[in-house]
mmCIF file of C-alpha atoms in Angstrom:
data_model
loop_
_atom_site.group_PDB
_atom_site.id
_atom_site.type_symbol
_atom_site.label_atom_id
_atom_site.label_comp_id
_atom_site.label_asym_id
_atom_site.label_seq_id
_atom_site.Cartn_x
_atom_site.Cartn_y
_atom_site.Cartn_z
ATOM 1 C CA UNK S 1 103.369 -9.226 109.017
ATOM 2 C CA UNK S 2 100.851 -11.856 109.799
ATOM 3 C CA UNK S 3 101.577 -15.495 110.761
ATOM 4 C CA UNK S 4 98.797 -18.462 109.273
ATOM 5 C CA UNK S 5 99.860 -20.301 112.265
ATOM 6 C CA UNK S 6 99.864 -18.258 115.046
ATOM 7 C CA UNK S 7 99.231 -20.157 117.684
ATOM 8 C CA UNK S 8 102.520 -22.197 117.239
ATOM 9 C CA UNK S 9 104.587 -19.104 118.031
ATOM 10 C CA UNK S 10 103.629 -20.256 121.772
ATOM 11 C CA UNK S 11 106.549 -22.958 121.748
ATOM 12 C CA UNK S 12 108.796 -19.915 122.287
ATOM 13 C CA UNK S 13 108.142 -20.387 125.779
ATOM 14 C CA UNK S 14 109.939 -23.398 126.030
ATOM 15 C CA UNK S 15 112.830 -21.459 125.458
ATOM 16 C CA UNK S 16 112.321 -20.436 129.020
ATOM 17 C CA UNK S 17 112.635 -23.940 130.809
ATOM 18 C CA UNK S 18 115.742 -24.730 128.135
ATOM 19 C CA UNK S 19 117.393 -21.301 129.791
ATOM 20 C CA UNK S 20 117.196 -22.407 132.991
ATOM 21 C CA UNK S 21 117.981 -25.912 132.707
ATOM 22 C CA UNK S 22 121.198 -24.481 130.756
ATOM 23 C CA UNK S 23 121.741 -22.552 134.008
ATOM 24 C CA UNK S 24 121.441 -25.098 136.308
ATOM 25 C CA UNK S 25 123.499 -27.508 134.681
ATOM 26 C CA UNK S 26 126.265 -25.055 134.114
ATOM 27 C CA UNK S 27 126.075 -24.394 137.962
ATOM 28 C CA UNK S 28 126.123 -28.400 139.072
ATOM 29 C CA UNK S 29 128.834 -29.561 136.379
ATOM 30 C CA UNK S 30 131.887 -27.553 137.335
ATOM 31 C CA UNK S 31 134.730 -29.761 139.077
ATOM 32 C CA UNK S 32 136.390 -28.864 141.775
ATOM 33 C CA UNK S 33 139.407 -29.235 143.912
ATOM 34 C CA UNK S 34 140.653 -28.436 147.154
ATOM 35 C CA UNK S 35 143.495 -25.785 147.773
ATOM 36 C CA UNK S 36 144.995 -24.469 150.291
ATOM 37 C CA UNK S 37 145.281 -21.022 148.582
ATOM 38 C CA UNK S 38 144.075 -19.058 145.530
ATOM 39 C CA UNK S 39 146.799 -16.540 145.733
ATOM 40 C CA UNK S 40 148.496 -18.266 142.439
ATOM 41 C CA UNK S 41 145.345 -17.786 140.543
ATOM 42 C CA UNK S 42 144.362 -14.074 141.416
ATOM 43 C CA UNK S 43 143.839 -11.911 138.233
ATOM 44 C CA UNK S 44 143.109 -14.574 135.999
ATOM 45 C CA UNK S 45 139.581 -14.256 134.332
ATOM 46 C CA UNK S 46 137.275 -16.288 132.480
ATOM 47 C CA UNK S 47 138.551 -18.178 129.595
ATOM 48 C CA UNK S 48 137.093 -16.805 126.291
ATOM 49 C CA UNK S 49 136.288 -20.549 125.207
ATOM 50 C CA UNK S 50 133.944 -20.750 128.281
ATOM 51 C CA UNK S 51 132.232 -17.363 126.634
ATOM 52 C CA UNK S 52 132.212 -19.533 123.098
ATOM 53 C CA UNK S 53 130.548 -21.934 124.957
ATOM 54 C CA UNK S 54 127.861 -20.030 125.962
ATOM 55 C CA UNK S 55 127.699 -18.359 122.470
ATOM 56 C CA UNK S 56 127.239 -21.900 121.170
ATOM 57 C CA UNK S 57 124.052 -22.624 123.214
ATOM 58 C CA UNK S 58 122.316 -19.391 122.560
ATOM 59 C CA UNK S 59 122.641 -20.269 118.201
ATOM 60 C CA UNK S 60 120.982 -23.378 119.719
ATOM 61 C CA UNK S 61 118.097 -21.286 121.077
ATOM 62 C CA UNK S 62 118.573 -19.036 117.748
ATOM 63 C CA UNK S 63 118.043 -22.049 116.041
ATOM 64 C CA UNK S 64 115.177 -23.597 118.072
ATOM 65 C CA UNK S 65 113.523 -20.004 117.579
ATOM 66 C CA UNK S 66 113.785 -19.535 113.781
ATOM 67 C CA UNK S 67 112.282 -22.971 113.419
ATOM 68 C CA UNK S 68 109.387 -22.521 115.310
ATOM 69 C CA UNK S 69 108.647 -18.814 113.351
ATOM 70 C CA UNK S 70 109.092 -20.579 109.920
ATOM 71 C CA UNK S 71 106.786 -23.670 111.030
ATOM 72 C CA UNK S 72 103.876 -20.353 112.267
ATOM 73 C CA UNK S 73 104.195 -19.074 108.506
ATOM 74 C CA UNK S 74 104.849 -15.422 108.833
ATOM 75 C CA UNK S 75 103.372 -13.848 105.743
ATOM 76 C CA UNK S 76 102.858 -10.197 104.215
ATOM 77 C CA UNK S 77 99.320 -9.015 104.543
ATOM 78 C CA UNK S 78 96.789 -10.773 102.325
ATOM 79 C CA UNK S 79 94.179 -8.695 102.539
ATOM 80 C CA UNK S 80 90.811 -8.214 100.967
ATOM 81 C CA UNK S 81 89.204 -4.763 101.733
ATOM 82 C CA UNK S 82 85.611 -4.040 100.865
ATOM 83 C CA UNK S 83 84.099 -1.007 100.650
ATOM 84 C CA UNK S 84 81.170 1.532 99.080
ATOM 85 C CA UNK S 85 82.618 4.321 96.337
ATOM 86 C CA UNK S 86 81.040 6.998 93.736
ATOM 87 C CA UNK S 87 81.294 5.313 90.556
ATOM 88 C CA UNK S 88 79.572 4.526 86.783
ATOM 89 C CA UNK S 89 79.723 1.859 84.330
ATOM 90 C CA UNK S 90 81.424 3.125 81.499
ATOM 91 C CA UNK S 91 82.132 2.012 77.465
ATOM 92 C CA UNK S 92 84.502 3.695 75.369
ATOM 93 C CA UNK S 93 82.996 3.193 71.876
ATOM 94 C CA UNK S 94 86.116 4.108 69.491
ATOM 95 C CA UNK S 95 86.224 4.533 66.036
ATOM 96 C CA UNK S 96 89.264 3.001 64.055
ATOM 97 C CA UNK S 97 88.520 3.267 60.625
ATOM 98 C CA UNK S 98 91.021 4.452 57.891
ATOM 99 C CA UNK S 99 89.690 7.999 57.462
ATOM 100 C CA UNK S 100 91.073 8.104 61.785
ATOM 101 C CA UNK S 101 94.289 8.814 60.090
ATOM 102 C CA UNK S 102 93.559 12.274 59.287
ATOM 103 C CA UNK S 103 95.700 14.766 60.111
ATOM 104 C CA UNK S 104 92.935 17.721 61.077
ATOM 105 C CA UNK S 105 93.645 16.745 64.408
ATOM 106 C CA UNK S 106 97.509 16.606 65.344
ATOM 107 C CA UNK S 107 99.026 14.281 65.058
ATOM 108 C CA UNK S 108 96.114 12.169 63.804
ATOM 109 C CA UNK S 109 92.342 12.107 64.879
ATOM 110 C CA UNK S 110 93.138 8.726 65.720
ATOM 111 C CA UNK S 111 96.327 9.380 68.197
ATOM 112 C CA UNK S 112 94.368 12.253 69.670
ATOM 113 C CA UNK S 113 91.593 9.906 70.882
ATOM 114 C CA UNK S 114 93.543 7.389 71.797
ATOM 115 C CA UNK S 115 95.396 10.038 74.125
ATOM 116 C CA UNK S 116 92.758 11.837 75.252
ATOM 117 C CA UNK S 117 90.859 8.631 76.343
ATOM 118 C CA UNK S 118 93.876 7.292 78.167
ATOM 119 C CA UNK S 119 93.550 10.291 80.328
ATOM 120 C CA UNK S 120 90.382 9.581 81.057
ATOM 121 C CA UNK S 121 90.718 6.442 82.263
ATOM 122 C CA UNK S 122 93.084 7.119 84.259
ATOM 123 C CA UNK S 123 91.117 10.058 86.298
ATOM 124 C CA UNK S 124 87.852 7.573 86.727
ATOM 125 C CA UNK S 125 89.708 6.095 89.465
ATOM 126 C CA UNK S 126 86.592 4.316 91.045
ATOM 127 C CA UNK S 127 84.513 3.437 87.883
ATOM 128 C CA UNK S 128 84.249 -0.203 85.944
ATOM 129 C CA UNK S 129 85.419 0.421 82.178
ATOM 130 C CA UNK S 130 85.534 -1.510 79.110
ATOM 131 C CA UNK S 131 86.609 -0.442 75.817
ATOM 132 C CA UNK S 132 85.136 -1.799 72.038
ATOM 133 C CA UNK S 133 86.499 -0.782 68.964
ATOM 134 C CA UNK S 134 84.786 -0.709 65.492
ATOM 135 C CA UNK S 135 85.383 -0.206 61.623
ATOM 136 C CA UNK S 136 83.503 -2.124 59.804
ATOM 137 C CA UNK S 137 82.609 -4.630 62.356
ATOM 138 C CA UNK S 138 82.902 -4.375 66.167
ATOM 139 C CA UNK S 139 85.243 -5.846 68.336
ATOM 140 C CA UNK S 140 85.206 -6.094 71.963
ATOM 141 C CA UNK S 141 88.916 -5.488 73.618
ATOM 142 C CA UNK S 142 88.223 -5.305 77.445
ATOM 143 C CA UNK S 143 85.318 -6.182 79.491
ATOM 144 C CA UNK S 144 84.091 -3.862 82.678
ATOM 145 C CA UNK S 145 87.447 -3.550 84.493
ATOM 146 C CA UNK S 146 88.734 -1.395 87.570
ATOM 147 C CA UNK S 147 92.208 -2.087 86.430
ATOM 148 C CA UNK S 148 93.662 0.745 84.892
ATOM 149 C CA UNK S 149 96.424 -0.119 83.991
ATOM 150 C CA UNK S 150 95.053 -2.991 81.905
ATOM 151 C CA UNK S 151 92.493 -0.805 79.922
ATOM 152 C CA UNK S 152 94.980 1.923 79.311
ATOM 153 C CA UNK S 153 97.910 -0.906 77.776
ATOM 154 C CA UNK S 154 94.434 -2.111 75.756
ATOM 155 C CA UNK S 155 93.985 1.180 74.661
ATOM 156 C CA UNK S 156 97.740 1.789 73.965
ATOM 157 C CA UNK S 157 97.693 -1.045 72.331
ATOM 158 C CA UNK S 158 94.637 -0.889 69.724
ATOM 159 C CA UNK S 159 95.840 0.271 66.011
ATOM 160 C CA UNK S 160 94.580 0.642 62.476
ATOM 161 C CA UNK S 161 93.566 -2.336 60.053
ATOM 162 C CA UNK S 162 92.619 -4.552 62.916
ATOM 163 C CA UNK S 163 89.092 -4.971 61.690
ATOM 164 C CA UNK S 164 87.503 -4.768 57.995
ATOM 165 C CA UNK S 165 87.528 -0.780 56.986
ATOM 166 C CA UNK S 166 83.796 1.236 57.041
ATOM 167 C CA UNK S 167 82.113 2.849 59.888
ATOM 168 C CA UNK S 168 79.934 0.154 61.754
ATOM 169 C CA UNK S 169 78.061 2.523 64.416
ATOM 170 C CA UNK S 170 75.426 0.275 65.458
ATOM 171 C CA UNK S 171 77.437 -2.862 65.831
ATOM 172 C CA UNK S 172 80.037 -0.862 67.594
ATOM 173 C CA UNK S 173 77.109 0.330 69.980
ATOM 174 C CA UNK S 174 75.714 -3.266 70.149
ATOM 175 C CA UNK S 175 79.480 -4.746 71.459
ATOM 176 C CA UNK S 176 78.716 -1.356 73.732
ATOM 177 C CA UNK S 177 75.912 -2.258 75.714
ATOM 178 C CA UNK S 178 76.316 -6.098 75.565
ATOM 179 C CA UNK S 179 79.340 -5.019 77.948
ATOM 180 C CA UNK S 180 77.234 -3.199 80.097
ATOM 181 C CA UNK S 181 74.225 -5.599 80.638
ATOM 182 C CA UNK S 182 75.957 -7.224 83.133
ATOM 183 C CA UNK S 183 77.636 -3.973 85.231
ATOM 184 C CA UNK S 184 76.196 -3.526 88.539
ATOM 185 C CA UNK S 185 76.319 0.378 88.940
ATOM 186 C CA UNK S 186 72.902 2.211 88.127
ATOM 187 C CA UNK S 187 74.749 4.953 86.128
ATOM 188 C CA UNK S 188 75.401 3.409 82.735
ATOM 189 C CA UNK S 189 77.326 4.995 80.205
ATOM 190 C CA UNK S 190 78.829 4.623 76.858
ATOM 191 C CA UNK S 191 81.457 7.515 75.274
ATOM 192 C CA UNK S 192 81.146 6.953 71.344
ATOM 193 C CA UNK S 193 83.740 8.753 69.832
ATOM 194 C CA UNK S 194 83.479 8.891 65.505
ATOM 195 C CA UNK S 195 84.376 10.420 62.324
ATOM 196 C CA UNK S 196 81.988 9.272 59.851
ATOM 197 C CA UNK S 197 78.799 7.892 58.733
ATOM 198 C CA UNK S 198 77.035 4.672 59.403
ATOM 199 C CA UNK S 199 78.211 2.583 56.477
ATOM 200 C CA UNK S 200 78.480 -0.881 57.327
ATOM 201 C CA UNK S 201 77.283 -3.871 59.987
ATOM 202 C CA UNK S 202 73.996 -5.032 60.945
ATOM 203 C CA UNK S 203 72.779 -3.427 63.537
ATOM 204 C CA UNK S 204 70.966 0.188 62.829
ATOM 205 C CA UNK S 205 72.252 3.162 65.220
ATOM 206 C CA UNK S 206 68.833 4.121 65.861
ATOM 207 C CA UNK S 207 68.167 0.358 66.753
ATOM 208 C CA UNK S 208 70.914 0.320 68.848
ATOM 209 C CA UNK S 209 70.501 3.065 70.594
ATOM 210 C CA UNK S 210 66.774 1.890 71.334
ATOM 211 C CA UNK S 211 67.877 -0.759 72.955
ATOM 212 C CA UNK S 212 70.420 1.199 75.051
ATOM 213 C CA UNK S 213 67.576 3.569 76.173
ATOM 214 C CA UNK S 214 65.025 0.514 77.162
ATOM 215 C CA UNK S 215 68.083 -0.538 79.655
ATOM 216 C CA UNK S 216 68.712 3.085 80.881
ATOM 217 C CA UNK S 217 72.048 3.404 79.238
ATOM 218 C CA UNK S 218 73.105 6.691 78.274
ATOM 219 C CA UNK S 219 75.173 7.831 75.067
ATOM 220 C CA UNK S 220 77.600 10.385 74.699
ATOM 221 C CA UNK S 221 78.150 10.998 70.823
ATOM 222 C CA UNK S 222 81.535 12.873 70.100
ATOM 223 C CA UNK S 223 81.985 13.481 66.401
ATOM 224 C CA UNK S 224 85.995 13.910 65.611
ATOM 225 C CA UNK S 225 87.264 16.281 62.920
ATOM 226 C CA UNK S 226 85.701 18.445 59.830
ATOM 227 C CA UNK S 227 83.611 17.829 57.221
ATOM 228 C CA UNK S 228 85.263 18.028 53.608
ATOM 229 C CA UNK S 229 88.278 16.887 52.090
ATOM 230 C CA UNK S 230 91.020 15.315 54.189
ATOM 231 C CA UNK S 231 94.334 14.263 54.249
ATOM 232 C CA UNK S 232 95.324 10.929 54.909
ATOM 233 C CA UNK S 233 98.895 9.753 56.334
ATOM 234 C CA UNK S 234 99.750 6.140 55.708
ATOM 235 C CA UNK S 235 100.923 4.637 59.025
ATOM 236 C CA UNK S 236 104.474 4.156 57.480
ATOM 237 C CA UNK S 237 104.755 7.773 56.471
ATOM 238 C CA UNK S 238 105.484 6.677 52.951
ATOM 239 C CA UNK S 239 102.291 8.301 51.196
ATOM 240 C CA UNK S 240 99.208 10.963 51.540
ATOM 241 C CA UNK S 241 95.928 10.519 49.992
ATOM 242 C CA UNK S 242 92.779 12.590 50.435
ATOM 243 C CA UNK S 243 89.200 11.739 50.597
ATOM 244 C CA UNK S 244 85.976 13.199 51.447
ATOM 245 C CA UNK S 245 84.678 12.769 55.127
ATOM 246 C CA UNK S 246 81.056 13.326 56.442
ATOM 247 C CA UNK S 247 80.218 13.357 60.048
ATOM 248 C CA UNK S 248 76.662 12.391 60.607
ATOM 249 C CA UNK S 249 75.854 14.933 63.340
ATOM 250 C CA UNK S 250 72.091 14.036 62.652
ATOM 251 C CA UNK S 251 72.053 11.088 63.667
ATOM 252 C CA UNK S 252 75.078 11.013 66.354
ATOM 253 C CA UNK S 253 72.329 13.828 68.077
ATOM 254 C CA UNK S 254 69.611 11.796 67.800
ATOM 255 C CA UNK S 255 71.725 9.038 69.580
ATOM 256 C CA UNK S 256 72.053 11.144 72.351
ATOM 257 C CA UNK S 257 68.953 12.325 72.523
ATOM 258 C CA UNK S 258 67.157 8.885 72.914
ATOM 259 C CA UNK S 259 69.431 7.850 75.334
ATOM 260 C CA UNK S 260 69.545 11.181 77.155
ATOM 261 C CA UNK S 261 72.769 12.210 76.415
ATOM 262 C CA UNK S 262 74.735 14.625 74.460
ATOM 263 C CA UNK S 263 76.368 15.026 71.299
ATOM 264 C CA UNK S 264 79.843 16.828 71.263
ATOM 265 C CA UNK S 265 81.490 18.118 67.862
ATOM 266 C CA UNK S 266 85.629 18.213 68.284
ATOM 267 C CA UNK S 267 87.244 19.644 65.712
ATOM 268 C CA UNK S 268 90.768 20.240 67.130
ATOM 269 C CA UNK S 269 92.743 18.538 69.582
ATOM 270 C CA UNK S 270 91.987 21.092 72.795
ATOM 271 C CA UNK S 271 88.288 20.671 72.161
ATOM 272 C CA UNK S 272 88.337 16.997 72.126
ATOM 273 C CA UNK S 273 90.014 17.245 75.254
ATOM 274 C CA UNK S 274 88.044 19.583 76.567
ATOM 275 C CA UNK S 275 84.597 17.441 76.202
ATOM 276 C CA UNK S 276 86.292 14.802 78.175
ATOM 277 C CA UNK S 277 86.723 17.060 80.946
ATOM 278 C CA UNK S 278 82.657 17.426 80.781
ATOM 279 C CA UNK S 279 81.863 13.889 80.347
ATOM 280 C CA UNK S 280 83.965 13.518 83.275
ATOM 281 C CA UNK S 281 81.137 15.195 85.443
ATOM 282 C CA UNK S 282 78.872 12.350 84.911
ATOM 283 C CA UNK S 283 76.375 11.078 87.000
ATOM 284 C CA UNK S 284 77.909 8.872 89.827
ATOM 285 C CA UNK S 285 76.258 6.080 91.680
ATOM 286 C CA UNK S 286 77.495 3.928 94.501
ATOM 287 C CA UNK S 287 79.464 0.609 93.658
ATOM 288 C CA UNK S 288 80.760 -1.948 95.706
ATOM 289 C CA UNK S 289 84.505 -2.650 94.658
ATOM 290 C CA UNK S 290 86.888 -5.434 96.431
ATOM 291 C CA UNK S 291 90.499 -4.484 96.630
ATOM 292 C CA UNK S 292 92.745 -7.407 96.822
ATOM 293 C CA UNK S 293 96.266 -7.859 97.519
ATOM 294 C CA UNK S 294 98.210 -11.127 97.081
ATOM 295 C CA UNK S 295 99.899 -13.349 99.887
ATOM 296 C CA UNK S 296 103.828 -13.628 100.015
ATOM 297 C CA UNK S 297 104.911 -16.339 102.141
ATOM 298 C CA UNK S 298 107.955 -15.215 104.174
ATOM 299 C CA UNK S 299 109.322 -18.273 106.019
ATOM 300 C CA UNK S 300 112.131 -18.765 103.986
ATOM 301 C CA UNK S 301 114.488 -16.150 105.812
ATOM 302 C CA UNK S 302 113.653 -17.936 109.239
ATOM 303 C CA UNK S 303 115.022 -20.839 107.505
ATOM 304 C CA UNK S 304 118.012 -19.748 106.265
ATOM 305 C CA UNK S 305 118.993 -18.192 109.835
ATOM 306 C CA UNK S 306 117.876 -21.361 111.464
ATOM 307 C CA UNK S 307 120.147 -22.973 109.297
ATOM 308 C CA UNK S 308 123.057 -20.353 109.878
ATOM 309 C CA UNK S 309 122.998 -20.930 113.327
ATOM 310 C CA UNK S 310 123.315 -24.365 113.457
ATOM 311 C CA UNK S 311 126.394 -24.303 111.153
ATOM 312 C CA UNK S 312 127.918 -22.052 113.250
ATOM 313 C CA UNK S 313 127.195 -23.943 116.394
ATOM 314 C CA UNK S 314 128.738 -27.179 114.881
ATOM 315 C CA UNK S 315 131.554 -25.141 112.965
ATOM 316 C CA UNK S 316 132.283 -24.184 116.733
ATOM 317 C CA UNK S 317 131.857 -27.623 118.637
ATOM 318 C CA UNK S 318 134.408 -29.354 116.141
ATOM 319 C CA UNK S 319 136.899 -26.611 115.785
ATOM 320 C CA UNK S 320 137.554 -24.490 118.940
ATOM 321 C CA UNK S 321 135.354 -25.744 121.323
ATOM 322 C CA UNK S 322 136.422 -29.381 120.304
ATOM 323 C CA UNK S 323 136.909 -32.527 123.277
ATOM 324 C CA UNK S 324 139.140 -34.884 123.724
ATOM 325 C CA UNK S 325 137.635 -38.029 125.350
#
């Protein structure tokens, strides 16, 4: 705990002075009377209102006490920590396009990337990390981030017919490195994970991934699932339909090549894991990352006792301790 105020917590020492003046005005105000003998009055102790009495000063001091902690605003720890770790920039380029839904990888392609990249994310404990989606267009869902718990609820969160249907690669890549431009680590990366062929948007993936190589950002290409016929399950379970999917390993290679990265083929759910496991060893750089934890103000409780004692004390002075002019 850590007050805002701290020098006010040096008023407690006028709790001192109060103690003794208590003290020396309790000595000087008893009466007195002369006797001849005590003998009458042997065995009989102090009267437990006198003890009340003194009970009733210290909740004064309780009182006085409390007051003067609330007023020096004792507060939990609002720190802000800086300090140097290992970490890369990092883009999770996912495809969500209808032929996702295919059932080659259990229980879809598309739940097998989503699960495989939430365990990702939550491994790269010390990296920034955004995530874009694309079908037919692109769509940016989280900027660089160190909040994992945010980009994994984004990724949780991201499901089919969001965007037009197709397979926009180079826009997808575009959103990609537009994210990245402004990361801070020297280690750059984007994970593009797809089932298809280039088929729609407006950006070439060859231009794209130009433009990713001019700015030293590498791609890792991850093609999902096998070439042929498929089977596709409507989201509702209702219905199956098949069509004929192509993965462009040509160009996904040449991606990775002019970026200097690699291309990955998964065509089952252990393999797809398994390249995530070697992505995971990717180059590392040094980033600067501020941890920050939020002030709670903890007066209140010094308050309440404050006020407590006080009741007490005048429950007391009009009740048993009560005097008769």
């Amino acid at each position: 705990m850590t007050f805002l105020h701290p020098g006010l917590l040096f008023l407690l020492l006028l709790l001192i002075p109060l103690v003794a003046w208590y003290i020396w005005k309790w000595k000087n105000s008893n009466p007195s009377m002369g006797l001849s003998t005590i003998t009458p009055f042997k065995g009989v102790g102090t009267s437990w209102k006198v003890w009340m009495m003194h009970f009733g000063f210290m909740l004064q001091l309780v009182a006085i006490a409390s007051v003067i902690v609330a007023l020096a605003r004792p507060q939990t720890h609002d720190s802000q920590r800086s300090s140097r770790v290992e970490g890369t920039d990092i883009v999770l380029c996912l495809d969500i396009s209808t032929s996702m839904l295919a059932t080659d990888l259990a229980p879809t392609r598309f739940q097998a990337a989503k699960d495989v990249a939430r365990k990702f994310v939550n491994q790269r404990t010390d990296d920034n990390m955004g995530l874009v989606v694309f079908s037919g267009e692109s769509l940016s869902l989280m900027p660089l981030t160190t909040d994992r718990t945010a980009l994994i609820n984004a990724i949780s969160s991201v499901d089919m017919g969001a965007l037009n249907d197709g397979t926009a690669i180079g826009d997808g890549l575009s959103s990609a490195i537009n994210r990245l431009v402004s990361g801070k680590a020297k280690s750059k990366s984007i994970i593009l994970l797809t089932d298809g062929t280039n088929n729609a948007g407006d950006v070439a993936p060859s231009t794209a991934a130009r433009i990713a190589a001019q700015k030293g950002i590498k791609i890792y290409t991850i093609g999902v699932g096998t070439n042929g016929t498929i089977t596709i399950t409507d989201p509702y379970g209702f219905s199956n339909t098949t069509m004929e999917t192509k993965i462009d390993e040509g160009a996904l290679k040449s991606i990775a090549e002019m970026t200097k990265g690699k291309y990955f083929r998964a065509t089952d759910s252990r393999m797809l894991n398994d390249i995530f496991q070697e992505i995971d060893s990717l180059e590392k750089t040094t980033l600067d990352v501020d941890r920050i934890t939020f002030t709670e103000e903890n007066f209140m409780p010094w308050i309440l006792i404050a006020l407590g004692a006080l009741s007490l004390r005048l429950l007391l002075r009009y009740t048993v301790l009560r005097r008769i002019p």
